[in-house]
Structures are given as C-alpha cells and as structure tokens.
Amino acid sequence: MRLAHIAVFLSALFSCDLGLGKGSVEFNSASSKLVRDVTALLLRLGVAGRYEEFEANFKGKRLPGYAVLRIGNTHNLTRFFSAISFIGAKRTRKKKVHINLKQVQWQHQRPLSEDAFYDPIVSIESDGAANTYDLTVPKYHNF
C-alpha cells in the first residue's frame, strides 16, 4: 500500500475517532487488533506512539480486549500532524489544540517511541564468528 493511501485512510479514520488533547493524541478501540494495525500503519509514515491494552468497565462488567495508542512527544506529533489531515469538525478542533511543536534538533539519535531510540547504521564490519542468540518476548514477539 502506498504511503499516500495510508495517509488518506488514517485521515478519514481519525477524523471520526481520535482524541485530541493538550499535548497528545489518542486512538482507542474495543479491537486491540485494529489499534495494533493502525500503529503499524503510522510507523510506515514515521510516527511512533505508545500501544497499551486494557480492560474497560461498563455497567460493572469488565470488558477485555480494548487498546489505546497514545502519541505524545514533539517529534512524533510533528510527523503525525504533517501526515494526517482532518475532515469536518476535527479540522476545526485541530486548530484549537495547543501543542508545542518546536523543531527538535536530533543529532545522531532518532526517536523510535517516547522512551526508545535507534541510531542509523553507518557501516558493517566483520568481527569474526560468534554465537548468535534469538530472543522471543512472550505476547509481543518483537525481537
């Protein structure tokens, strides 16, 4: 899927279902899979956020399977608002949201999320043979 198509899809989705707060945006859903997929699409646009699953309470019943994506640091908010356009009422609300989007000067490190960074690979040099280990994190399988 092209990045332009992803941006149009997410713009329509977020115009209907996105929380705009002071200094952050949030996307909530009863479908944790939907929130995970939206998180992956935003990563393709260069926007990282914090994904969390939770149980909702409704009339005394616990409802599992809910999730939220929060985007709250300046770098990711700048990328988010550059990539996503809003339609209708959200367009007006976006103008009223007070978010300090100063240009952040990143030297070598680029934010991967609000509390993790990565450095771009400049070169790879052989250092000989060594044992290699593969780690699996239960539930997330990110490594």
Coordinates of C-alpha atoms in Angstrom, one line a residue:
M1 CA 0.0 0.0 0.0
R2 CA 1.3 3.4 -0.9
L3 CA 2.1 5.9 1.8
A4 CA -0.4 8.4 0.3
H5 CA -3.2 5.8 0.5
I6 CA -2.3 5.1 4.1
A7 CA -2.4 8.8 5.0
V8 CA -5.8 9.2 3.3
F9 CA -7.2 6.1 5.1
L10 CA -5.9 7.2 8.5
S11 CA -7.1 10.8 7.9
A12 CA -10.7 9.5 7.4
L13 CA -10.4 7.1 10.4
F14 CA -9.0 9.8 12.8
S15 CA -11.5 12.4 11.6
C16 CA -14.2 10.1 13.1
D17 CA -12.4 8.5 16.0
L18 CA -9.4 10.3 17.6
G19 CA -8.9 12.1 20.9
L20 CA -7.2 15.4 20.6
G21 CA -5.8 16.5 23.9
K22 CA -3.4 19.1 25.2
G23 CA 0.0 17.8 24.1
S24 CA -1.2 14.4 22.8
V25 CA -3.5 12.4 20.5
E26 CA -5.1 9.1 21.4
F27 CA -6.8 6.4 19.4
N28 CA -9.0 4.0 21.4
S29 CA -10.8 0.9 20.3
A30 CA -12.6 -2.2 21.6
S31 CA -10.5 -4.1 19.0
S32 CA -6.8 -4.4 20.1
K33 CA -6.0 -5.8 16.6
L34 CA -7.3 -2.6 15.0
V35 CA -5.2 -0.4 17.2
R36 CA -2.1 -2.6 16.5
D37 CA -2.7 -2.4 12.8
V38 CA -3.2 1.4 13.0
T39 CA 0.1 1.6 15.0
A40 CA 1.8 -0.4 12.2
L41 CA 0.4 2.0 9.5
L42 CA 1.6 5.0 11.5
L43 CA 5.1 3.6 11.8
R44 CA 5.2 3.4 8.0
L45 CA 4.5 7.1 8.0
G46 CA 7.3 7.6 10.5
V47 CA 5.0 8.2 13.5
A48 CA 5.6 6.2 16.7
G49 CA 3.5 6.0 19.8
R50 CA 2.7 4.0 22.9
Y51 CA 0.4 1.0 22.5
E52 CA -1.4 -0.3 25.6
E53 CA -4.1 -2.9 26.1
F54 CA -6.6 -2.5 28.9
E55 CA -9.9 -3.8 30.2
A56 CA -12.9 -1.4 30.0
N57 CA -15.6 -1.2 32.7
F58 CA -19.2 -0.9 31.5
K59 CA -22.1 -1.1 33.9
G60 CA -20.0 -3.1 36.4
K61 CA -18.7 -5.6 33.7
R62 CA -15.1 -6.0 32.8
L63 CA -14.6 -6.0 29.0
P64 CA -11.2 -7.3 27.9
G65 CA -9.6 -6.6 24.5
Y66 CA -9.5 -2.8 24.5
A67 CA -6.4 -0.9 23.4
V68 CA -5.2 2.7 23.1
L69 CA -2.4 4.3 21.0
R70 CA -1.0 7.5 22.5
I71 CA 1.2 9.9 20.6
G72 CA 2.7 12.4 22.9
N73 CA 6.2 13.6 22.1
T74 CA 7.1 16.6 20.0
H75 CA 8.9 14.7 17.2
N76 CA 6.0 12.2 16.7
L77 CA 3.3 14.8 17.0
T78 CA 5.0 16.9 14.3
R79 CA 5.2 14.0 12.0
F80 CA 1.6 13.0 12.8
F81 CA 0.2 16.4 12.0
S82 CA 2.3 16.7 8.9
A83 CA 1.0 13.3 7.6
I84 CA -2.6 13.4 8.7
S85 CA -5.3 15.8 7.5
F86 CA -8.7 16.0 9.3
I87 CA -12.1 16.2 7.7
G88 CA -15.1 18.2 9.2
A89 CA -15.3 19.0 12.9
K90 CA -11.8 17.6 13.7
R91 CA -10.2 20.0 11.3
T92 CA -11.6 22.9 13.4
R93 CA -10.7 21.2 16.7
K94 CA -7.1 20.5 15.5
K95 CA -6.6 24.3 15.1
K96 CA -7.7 24.8 18.7
V97 CA -5.4 22.1 20.1
H98 CA -2.5 23.7 21.9
I99 CA 0.6 21.5 21.2
N100 CA 4.0 22.9 21.4
L101 CA 5.7 21.7 18.2
K102 CA 9.1 23.3 18.4
Q103 CA 11.5 21.9 15.8
V104 CA 13.5 19.3 17.7
Q105 CA 17.1 19.1 16.7
W106 CA 18.1 15.4 16.7
Q107 CA 21.8 14.9 16.2
H108 CA 22.5 11.2 15.8
Q109 CA 19.6 9.6 17.6
R110 CA 16.1 9.4 16.2
P111 CA 13.1 8.6 18.5
L112 CA 11.6 5.2 17.9
S113 CA 9.0 5.7 20.6
E114 CA 8.6 8.0 23.5
D115 CA 11.2 6.1 25.6
A116 CA 13.3 4.2 23.0
F117 CA 15.8 5.5 20.4
Y118 CA 17.7 4.0 17.5
D119 CA 20.9 5.0 15.7
P120 CA 21.2 4.7 11.9
I121 CA 23.7 2.0 10.7
V122 CA 26.6 3.8 9.0
S123 CA 28.7 0.7 8.2
I124 CA 29.0 -3.0 9.0
E125 CA 32.4 -4.6 9.5
S126 CA 33.1 -8.3 10.2
D127 CA 34.4 -9.0 13.6
G128 CA 34.8 -12.8 13.2
A129 CA 32.5 -15.7 14.1
A130 CA 30.5 -15.7 17.3
N131 CA 27.4 -17.3 18.9
T132 CA 24.2 -15.6 18.0
Y133 CA 21.1 -15.7 20.2
D134 CA 17.4 -15.1 19.2
L135 CA 15.2 -13.8 22.0
T136 CA 11.4 -14.1 22.0
V137 CA 9.3 -11.9 24.3
P138 CA 6.0 -13.7 25.1
K139 CA 2.9 -11.9 23.9
Y140 CA 4.8 -9.3 21.8
H141 CA 7.4 -11.3 19.8
N142 CA 9.2 -8.2 18.8
F143 CA 12.8 -9.4 19.0

